[in-house]
PDB file of C-alpha atoms and ligand atoms in Angstrom:
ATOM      1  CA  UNK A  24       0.000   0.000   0.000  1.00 42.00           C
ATOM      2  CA  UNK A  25       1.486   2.895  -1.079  1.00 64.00           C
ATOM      3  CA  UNK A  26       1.791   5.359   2.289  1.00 72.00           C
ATOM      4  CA  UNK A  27      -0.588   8.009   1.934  1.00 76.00           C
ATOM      5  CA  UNK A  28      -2.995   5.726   1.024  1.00 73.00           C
ATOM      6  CA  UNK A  29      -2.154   3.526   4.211  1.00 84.00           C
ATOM      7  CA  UNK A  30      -1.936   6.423   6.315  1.00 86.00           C
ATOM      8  CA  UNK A  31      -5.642   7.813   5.833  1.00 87.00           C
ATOM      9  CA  UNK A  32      -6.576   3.882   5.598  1.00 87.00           C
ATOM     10  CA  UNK A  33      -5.531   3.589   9.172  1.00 86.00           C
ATOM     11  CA  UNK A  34      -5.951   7.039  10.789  1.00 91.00           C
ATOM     12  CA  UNK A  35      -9.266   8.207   8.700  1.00 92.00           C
ATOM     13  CA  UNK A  36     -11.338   8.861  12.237  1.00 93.00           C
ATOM     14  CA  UNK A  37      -7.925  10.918  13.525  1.00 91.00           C
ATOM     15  CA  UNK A  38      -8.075  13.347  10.301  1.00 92.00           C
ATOM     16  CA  UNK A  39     -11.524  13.941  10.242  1.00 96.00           C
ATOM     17  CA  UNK A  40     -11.490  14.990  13.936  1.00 95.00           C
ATOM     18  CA  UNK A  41      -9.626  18.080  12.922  1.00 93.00           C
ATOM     19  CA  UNK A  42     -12.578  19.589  11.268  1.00 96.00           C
ATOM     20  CA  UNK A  43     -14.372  19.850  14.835  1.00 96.00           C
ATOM     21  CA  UNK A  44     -11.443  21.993  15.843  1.00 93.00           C
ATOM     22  CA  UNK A  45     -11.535  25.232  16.944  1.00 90.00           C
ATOM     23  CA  UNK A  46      -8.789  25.896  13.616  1.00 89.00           C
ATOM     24  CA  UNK A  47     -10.179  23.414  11.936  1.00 93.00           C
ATOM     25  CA  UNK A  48     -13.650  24.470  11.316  1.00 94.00           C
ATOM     26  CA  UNK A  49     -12.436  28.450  10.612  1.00 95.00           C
ATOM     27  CA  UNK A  50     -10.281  26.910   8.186  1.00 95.00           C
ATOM     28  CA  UNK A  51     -13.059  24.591   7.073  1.00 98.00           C
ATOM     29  CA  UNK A  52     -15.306  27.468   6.884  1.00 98.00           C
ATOM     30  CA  UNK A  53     -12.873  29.763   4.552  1.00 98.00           C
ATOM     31  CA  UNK A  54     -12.306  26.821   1.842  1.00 98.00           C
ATOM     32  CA  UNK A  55     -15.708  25.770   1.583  1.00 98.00           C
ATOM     33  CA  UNK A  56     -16.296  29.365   0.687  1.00 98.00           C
ATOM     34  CA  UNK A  57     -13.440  29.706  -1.429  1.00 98.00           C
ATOM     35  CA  UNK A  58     -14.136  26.548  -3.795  1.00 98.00           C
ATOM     36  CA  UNK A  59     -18.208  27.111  -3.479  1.00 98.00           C
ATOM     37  CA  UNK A  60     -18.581  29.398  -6.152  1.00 98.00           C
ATOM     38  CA  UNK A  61     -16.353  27.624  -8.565  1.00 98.00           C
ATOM     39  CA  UNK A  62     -18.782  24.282  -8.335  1.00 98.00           C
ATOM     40  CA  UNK A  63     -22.106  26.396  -7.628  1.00 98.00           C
ATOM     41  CA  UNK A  64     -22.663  27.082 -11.146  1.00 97.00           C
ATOM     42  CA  UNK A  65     -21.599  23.309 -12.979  1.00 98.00           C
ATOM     43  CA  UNK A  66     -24.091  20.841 -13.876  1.00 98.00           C
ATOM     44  CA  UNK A  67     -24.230  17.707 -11.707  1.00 98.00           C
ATOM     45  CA  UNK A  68     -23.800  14.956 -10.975  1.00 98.00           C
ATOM     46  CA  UNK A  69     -20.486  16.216  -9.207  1.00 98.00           C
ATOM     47  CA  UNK A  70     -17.706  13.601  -8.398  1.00 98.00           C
ATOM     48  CA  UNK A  71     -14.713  14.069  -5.686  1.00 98.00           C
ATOM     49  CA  UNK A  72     -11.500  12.223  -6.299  1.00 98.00           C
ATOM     50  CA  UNK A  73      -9.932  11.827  -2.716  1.00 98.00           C
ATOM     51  CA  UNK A  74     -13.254  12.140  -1.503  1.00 98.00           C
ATOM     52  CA  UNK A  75     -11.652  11.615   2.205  1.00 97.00           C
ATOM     53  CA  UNK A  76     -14.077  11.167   4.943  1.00 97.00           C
ATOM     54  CA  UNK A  77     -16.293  13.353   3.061  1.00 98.00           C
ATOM     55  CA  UNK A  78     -16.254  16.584   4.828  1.00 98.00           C
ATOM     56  CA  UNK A  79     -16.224  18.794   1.777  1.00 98.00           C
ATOM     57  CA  UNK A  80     -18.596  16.427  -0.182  1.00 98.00           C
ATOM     58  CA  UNK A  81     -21.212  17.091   2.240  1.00 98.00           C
ATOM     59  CA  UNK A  82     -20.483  20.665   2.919  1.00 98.00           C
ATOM     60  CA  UNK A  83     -20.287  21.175  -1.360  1.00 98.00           C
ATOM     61  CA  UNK A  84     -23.240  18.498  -2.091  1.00 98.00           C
ATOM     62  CA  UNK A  85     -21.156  16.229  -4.409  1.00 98.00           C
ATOM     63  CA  UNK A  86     -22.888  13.044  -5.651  1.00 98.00           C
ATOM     64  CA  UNK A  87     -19.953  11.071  -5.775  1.00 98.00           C
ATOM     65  CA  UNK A  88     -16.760  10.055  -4.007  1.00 98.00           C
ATOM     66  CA  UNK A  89     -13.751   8.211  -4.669  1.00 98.00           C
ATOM     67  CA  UNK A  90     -10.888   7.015  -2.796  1.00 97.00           C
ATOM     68  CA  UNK A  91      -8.568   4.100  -1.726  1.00 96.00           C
ATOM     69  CA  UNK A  92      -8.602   4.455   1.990  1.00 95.00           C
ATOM     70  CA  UNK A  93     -11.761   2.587   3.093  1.00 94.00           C
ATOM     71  CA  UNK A  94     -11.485   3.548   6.398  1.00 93.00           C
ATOM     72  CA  UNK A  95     -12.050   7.048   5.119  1.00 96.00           C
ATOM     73  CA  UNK A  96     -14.764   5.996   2.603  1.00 97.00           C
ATOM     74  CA  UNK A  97     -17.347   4.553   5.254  1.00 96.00           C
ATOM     75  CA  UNK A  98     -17.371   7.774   6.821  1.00 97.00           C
ATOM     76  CA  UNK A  99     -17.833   9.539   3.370  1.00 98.00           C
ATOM     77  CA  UNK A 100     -20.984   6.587   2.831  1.00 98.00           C
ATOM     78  CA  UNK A 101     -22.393   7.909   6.252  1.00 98.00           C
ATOM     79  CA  UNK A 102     -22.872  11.442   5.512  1.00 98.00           C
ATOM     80  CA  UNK A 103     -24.497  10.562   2.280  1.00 98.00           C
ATOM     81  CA  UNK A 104     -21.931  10.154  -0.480  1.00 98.00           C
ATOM     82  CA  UNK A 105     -21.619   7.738  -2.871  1.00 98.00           C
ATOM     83  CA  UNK A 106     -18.643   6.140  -2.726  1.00 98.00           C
ATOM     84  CA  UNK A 107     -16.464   3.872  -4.747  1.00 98.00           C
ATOM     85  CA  UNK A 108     -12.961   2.570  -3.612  1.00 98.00           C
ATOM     86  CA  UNK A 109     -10.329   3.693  -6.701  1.00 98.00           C
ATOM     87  CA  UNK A 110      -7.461   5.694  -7.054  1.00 97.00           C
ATOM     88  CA  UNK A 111      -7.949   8.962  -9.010  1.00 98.00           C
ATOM     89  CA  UNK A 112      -5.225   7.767 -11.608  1.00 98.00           C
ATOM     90  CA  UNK A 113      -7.413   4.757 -12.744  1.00 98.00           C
ATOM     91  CA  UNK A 114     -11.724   6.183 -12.321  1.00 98.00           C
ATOM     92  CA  UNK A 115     -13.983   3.383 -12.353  1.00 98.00           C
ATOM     93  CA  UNK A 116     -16.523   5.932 -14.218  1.00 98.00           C
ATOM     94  CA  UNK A 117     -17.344   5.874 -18.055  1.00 98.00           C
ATOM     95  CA  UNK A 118     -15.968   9.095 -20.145  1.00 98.00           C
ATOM     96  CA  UNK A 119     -17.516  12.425 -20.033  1.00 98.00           C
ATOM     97  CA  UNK A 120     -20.614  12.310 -17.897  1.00 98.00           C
ATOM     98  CA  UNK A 121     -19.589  14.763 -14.953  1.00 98.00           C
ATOM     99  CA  UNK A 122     -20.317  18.353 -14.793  1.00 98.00           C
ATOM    100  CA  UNK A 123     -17.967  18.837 -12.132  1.00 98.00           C
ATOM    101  CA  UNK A 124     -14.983  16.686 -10.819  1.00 98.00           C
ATOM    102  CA  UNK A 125     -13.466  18.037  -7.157  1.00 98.00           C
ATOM    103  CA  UNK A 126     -10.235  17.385  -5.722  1.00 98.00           C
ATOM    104  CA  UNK A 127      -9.653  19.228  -2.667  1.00 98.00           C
ATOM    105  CA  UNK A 128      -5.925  18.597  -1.022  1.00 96.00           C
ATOM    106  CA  UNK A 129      -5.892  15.293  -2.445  1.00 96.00           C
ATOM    107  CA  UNK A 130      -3.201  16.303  -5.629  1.00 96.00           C
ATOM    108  CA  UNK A 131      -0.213  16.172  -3.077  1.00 93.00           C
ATOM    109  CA  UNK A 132      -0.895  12.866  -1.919  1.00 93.00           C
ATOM    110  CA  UNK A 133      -1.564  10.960  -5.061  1.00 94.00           C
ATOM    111  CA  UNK A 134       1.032   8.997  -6.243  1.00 93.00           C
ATOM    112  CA  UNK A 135       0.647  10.137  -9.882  1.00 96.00           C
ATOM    113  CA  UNK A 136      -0.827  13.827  -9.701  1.00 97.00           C
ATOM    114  CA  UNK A 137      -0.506  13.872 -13.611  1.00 98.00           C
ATOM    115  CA  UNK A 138      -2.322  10.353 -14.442  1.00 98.00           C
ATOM    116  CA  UNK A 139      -4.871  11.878 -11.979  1.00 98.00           C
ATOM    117  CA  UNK A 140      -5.470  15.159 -13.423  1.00 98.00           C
ATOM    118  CA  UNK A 141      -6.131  13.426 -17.067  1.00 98.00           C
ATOM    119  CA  UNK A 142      -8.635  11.248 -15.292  1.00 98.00           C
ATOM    120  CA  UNK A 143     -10.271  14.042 -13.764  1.00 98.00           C
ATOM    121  CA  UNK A 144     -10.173  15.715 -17.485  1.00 98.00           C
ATOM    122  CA  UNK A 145     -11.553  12.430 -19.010  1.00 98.00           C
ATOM    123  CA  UNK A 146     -14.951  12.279 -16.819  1.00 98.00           C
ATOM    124  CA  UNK A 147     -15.691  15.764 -17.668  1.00 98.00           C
ATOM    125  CA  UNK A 148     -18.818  16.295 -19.744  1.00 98.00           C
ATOM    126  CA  UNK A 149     -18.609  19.395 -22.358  1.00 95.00           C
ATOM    127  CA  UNK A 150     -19.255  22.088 -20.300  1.00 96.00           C
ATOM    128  CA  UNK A 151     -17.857  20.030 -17.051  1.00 98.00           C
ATOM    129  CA  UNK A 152     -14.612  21.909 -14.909  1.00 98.00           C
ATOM    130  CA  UNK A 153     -12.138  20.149 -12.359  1.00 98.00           C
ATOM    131  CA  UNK A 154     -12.345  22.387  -9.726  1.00 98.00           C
ATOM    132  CA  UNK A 155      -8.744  21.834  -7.563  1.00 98.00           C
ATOM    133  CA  UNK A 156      -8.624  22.953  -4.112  1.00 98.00           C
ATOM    134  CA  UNK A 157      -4.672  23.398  -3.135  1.00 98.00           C
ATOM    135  CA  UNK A 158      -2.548  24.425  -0.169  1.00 97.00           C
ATOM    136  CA  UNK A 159       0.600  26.075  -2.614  1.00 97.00           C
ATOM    137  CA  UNK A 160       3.783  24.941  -1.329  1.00 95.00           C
ATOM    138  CA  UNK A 161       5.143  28.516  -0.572  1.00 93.00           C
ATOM    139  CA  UNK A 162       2.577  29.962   0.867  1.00 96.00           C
ATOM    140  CA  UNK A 163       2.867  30.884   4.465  1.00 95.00           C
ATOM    141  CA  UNK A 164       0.346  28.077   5.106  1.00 94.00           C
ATOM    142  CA  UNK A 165       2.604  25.782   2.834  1.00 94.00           C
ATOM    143  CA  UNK A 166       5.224  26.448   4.692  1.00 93.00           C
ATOM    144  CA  UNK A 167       3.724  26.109   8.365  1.00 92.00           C
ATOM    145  CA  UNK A 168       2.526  22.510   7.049  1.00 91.00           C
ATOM    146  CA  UNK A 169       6.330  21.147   5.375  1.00 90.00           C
ATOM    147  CA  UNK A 170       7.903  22.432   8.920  1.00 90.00           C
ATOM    148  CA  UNK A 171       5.437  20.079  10.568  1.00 87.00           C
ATOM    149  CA  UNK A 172       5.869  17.379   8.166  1.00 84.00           C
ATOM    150  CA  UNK A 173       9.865  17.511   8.819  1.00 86.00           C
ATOM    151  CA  UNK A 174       9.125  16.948  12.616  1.00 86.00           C
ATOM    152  CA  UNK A 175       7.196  13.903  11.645  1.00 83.00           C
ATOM    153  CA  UNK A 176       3.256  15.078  11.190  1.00 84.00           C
ATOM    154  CA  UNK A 177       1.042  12.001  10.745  1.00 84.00           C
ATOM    155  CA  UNK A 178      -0.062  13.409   7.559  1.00 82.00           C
ATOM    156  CA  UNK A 179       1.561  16.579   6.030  1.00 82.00           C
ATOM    157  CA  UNK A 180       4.803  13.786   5.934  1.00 83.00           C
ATOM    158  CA  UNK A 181       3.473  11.888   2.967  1.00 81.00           C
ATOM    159  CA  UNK A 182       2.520  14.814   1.360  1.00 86.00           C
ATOM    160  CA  UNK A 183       4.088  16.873  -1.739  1.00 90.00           C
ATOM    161  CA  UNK A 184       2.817  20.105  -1.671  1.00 92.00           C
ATOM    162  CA  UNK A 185       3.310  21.712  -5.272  1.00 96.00           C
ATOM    163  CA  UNK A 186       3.253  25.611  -5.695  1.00 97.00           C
ATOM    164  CA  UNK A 187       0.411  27.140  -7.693  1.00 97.00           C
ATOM    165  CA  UNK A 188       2.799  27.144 -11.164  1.00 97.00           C
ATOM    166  CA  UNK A 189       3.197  23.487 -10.457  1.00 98.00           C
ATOM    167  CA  UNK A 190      -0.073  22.812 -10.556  1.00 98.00           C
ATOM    168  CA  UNK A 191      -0.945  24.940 -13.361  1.00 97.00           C
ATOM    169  CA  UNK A 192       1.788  23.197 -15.029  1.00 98.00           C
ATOM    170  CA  UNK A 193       0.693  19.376 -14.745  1.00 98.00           C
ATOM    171  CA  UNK A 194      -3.260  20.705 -15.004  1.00 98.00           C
ATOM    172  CA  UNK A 195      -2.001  22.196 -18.734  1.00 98.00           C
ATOM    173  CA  UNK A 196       0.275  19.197 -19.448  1.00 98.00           C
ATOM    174  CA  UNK A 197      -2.968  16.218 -18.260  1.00 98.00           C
ATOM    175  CA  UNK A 198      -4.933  19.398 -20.997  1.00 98.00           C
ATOM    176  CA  UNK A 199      -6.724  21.515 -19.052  1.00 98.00           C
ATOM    177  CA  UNK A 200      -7.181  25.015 -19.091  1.00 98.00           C
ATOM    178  CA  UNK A 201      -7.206  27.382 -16.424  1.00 98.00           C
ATOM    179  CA  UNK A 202     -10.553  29.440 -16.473  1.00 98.00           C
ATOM    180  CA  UNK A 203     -11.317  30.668 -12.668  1.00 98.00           C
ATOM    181  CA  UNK A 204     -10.059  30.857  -9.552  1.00 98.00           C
ATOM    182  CA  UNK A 205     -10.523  31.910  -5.845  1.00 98.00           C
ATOM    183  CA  UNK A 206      -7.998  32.056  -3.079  1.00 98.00           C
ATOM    184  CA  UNK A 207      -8.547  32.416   0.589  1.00 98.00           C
ATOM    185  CA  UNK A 208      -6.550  32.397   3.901  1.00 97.00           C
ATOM    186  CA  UNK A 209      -4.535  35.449   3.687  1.00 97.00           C
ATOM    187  CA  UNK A 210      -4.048  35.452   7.103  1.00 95.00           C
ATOM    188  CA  UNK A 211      -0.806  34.064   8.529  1.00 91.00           C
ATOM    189  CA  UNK A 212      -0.692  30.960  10.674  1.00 92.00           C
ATOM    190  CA  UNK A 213      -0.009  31.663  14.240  1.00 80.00           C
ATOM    191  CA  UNK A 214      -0.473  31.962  17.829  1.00 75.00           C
ATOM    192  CA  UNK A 215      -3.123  34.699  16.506  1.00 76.00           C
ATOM    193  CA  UNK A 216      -6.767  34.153  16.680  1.00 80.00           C
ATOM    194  CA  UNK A 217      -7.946  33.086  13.311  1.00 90.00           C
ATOM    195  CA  UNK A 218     -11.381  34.397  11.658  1.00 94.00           C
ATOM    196  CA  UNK A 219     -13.489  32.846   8.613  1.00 96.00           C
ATOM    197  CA  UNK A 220     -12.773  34.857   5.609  1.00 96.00           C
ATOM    198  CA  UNK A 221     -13.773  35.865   2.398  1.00 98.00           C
ATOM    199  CA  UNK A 222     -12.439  34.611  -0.930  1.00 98.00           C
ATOM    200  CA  UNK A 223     -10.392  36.609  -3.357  1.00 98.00           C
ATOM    201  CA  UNK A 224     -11.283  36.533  -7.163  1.00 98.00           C
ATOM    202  CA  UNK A 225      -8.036  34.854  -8.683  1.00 98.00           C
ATOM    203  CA  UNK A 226      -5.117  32.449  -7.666  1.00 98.00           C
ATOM    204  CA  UNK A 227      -2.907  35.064  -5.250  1.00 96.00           C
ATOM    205  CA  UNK A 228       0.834  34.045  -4.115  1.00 90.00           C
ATOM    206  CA  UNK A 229       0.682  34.019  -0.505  1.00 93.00           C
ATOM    207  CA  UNK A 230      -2.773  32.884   0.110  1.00 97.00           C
ATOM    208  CA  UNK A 231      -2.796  29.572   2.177  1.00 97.00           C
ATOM    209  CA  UNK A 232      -5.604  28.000  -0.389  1.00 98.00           C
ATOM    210  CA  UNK A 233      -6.424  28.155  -3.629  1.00 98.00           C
ATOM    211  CA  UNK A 234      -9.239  26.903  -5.623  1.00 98.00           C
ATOM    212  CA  UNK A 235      -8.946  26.539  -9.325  1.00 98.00           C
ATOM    213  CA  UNK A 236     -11.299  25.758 -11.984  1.00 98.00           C
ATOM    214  CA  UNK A 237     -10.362  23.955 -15.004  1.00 98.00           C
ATOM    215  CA  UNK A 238     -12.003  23.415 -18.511  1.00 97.00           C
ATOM    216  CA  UNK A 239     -11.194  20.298 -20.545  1.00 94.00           C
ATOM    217  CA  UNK A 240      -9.255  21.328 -23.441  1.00 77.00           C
TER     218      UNK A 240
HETATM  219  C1  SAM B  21      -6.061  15.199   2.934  1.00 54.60           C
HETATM  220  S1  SAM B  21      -7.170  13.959   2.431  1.00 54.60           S
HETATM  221  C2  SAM B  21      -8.420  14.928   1.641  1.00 54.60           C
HETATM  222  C3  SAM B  21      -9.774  14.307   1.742  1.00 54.60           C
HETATM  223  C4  SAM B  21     -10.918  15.244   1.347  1.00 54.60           C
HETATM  224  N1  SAM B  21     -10.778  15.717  -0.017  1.00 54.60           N
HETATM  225  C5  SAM B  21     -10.919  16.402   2.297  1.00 54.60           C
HETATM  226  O1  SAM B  21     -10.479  17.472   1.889  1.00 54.60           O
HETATM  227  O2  SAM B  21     -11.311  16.221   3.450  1.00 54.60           O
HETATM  228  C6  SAM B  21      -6.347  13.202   1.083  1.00 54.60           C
HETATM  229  C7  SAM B  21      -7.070  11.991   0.552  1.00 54.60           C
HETATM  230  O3  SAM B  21      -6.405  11.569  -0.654  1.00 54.60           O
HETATM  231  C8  SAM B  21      -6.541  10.169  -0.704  1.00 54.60           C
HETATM  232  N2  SAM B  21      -5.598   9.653  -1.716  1.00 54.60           N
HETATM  233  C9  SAM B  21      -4.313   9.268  -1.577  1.00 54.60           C
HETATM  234  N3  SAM B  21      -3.822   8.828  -2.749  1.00 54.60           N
HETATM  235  C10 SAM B  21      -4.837   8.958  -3.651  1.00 54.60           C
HETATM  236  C11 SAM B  21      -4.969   8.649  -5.036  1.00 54.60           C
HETATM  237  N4  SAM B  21      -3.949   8.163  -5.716  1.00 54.60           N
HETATM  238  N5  SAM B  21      -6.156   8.885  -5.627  1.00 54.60           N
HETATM  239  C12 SAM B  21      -7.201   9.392  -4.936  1.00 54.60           C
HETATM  240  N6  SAM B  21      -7.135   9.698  -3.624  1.00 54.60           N
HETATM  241  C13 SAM B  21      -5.968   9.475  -2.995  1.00 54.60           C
HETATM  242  C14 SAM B  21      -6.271   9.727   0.709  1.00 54.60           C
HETATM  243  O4  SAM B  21      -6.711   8.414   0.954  1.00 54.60           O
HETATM  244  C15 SAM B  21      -7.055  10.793   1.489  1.00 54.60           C
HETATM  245  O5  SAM B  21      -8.355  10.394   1.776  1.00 54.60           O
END
């Protein structure tokens, strides 16, 4: 089992305890309204790949959810998700009948982020978008997560976070095209009290999250 995969297989219950959080759910809160107004507008059905636990599934109303942990995937079931046990790189969903297919910080742990993002560009229907949610690598926030991943973090360790050229790069090279994007999280991570914020209209250096929608080209 490749160790991301075996990570979230084993710990799914630990992760998804973060979103009750004080940070957690003011973090929650900003991304769900920074990748909300990407999706709002795309027909359905709507798939996530890395579906998780299913926190931003529910939160988003997605139809669908895939992922290999299944310890993650029951959880996803119980709050109303389909669910189907796959990788991103390899769907188990015929070609172009999604209007919408999500991946929210799921990129940096797949083992092929390209294979994945040419899957996510393959389910697409005509007028579908994959809408990426990422944490860019040298971002404050990007930072604050690698520095706990060198002391050992449970899961920022099997991560790769890629900056927001990085992704743009693999998204162009699996063809997609960049059409919209949002980016929240401005503020710092810190001792300081954090607040729910607003999204920004485009993909900003510095912010701690990014969402980013993509046409198939
Ligand atoms: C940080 S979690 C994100 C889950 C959910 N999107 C969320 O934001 O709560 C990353 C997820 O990616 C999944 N994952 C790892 N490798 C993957 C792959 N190759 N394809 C799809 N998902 C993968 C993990 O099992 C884990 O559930």
């Amino acid at each position: 089992v490749r160790a991301a995969e075996g990570i979230f297989e084993r710990h799914a219950a630990k992760y998804d305890a973060w979103f009750d959080s004080p940070h957690g759910r003011l973090l929650f809160e900003s991304e769900v309204k920074c990748i909300s107004p990407l999706l709002a507008p795309q027909q359905r059905p709507w798939a996530e790949v890395g579906v998780g636990t299913g926190r931003f599934a529910e939160a988003l109303g997605v139809d669908v959810g895939v992922d290999p942990a299944y310890g993650a995937l029951t959880m996803a079931a119980n709050r109303g998700i389909q669910v189907a046990r796959a990788r991103g790189e390899a769907l188990p969903f015929r070609s172009g009948q999604f209007g919408a297919a999500l991946v929210v910080v799921t990129l940096c742990f797949a083992s092929r982020p390209l294979a994945l993002l040419r899957e996510c560009g393959r389910i697409l229907s005509e007028n579908g978008r994959a809408v990426l949610g990422i944490v860019p690598a040298n971002s404050p926030w990007g930072e604050f997560y690698a520095r706990r991943a060198k002391r050992g973090h449970l899961f920022y360790s099997v991560a790769r976070f890629y900056t927001l050229g990085e992704v743009k790069r693999l998204a162009a090279e699996a063809g997609l095209t960049l059409e919209r994007a949002r980016s929240t999280l401005f503020q710092p991570p810190g001792p300081g009290g954090l607040a729910v914020e607003e999204p920004q209209k485009g993909s900003h250096q510095g912010a701690g999250f990014v969402a980013l929608a993509f046409r198939s080209a």
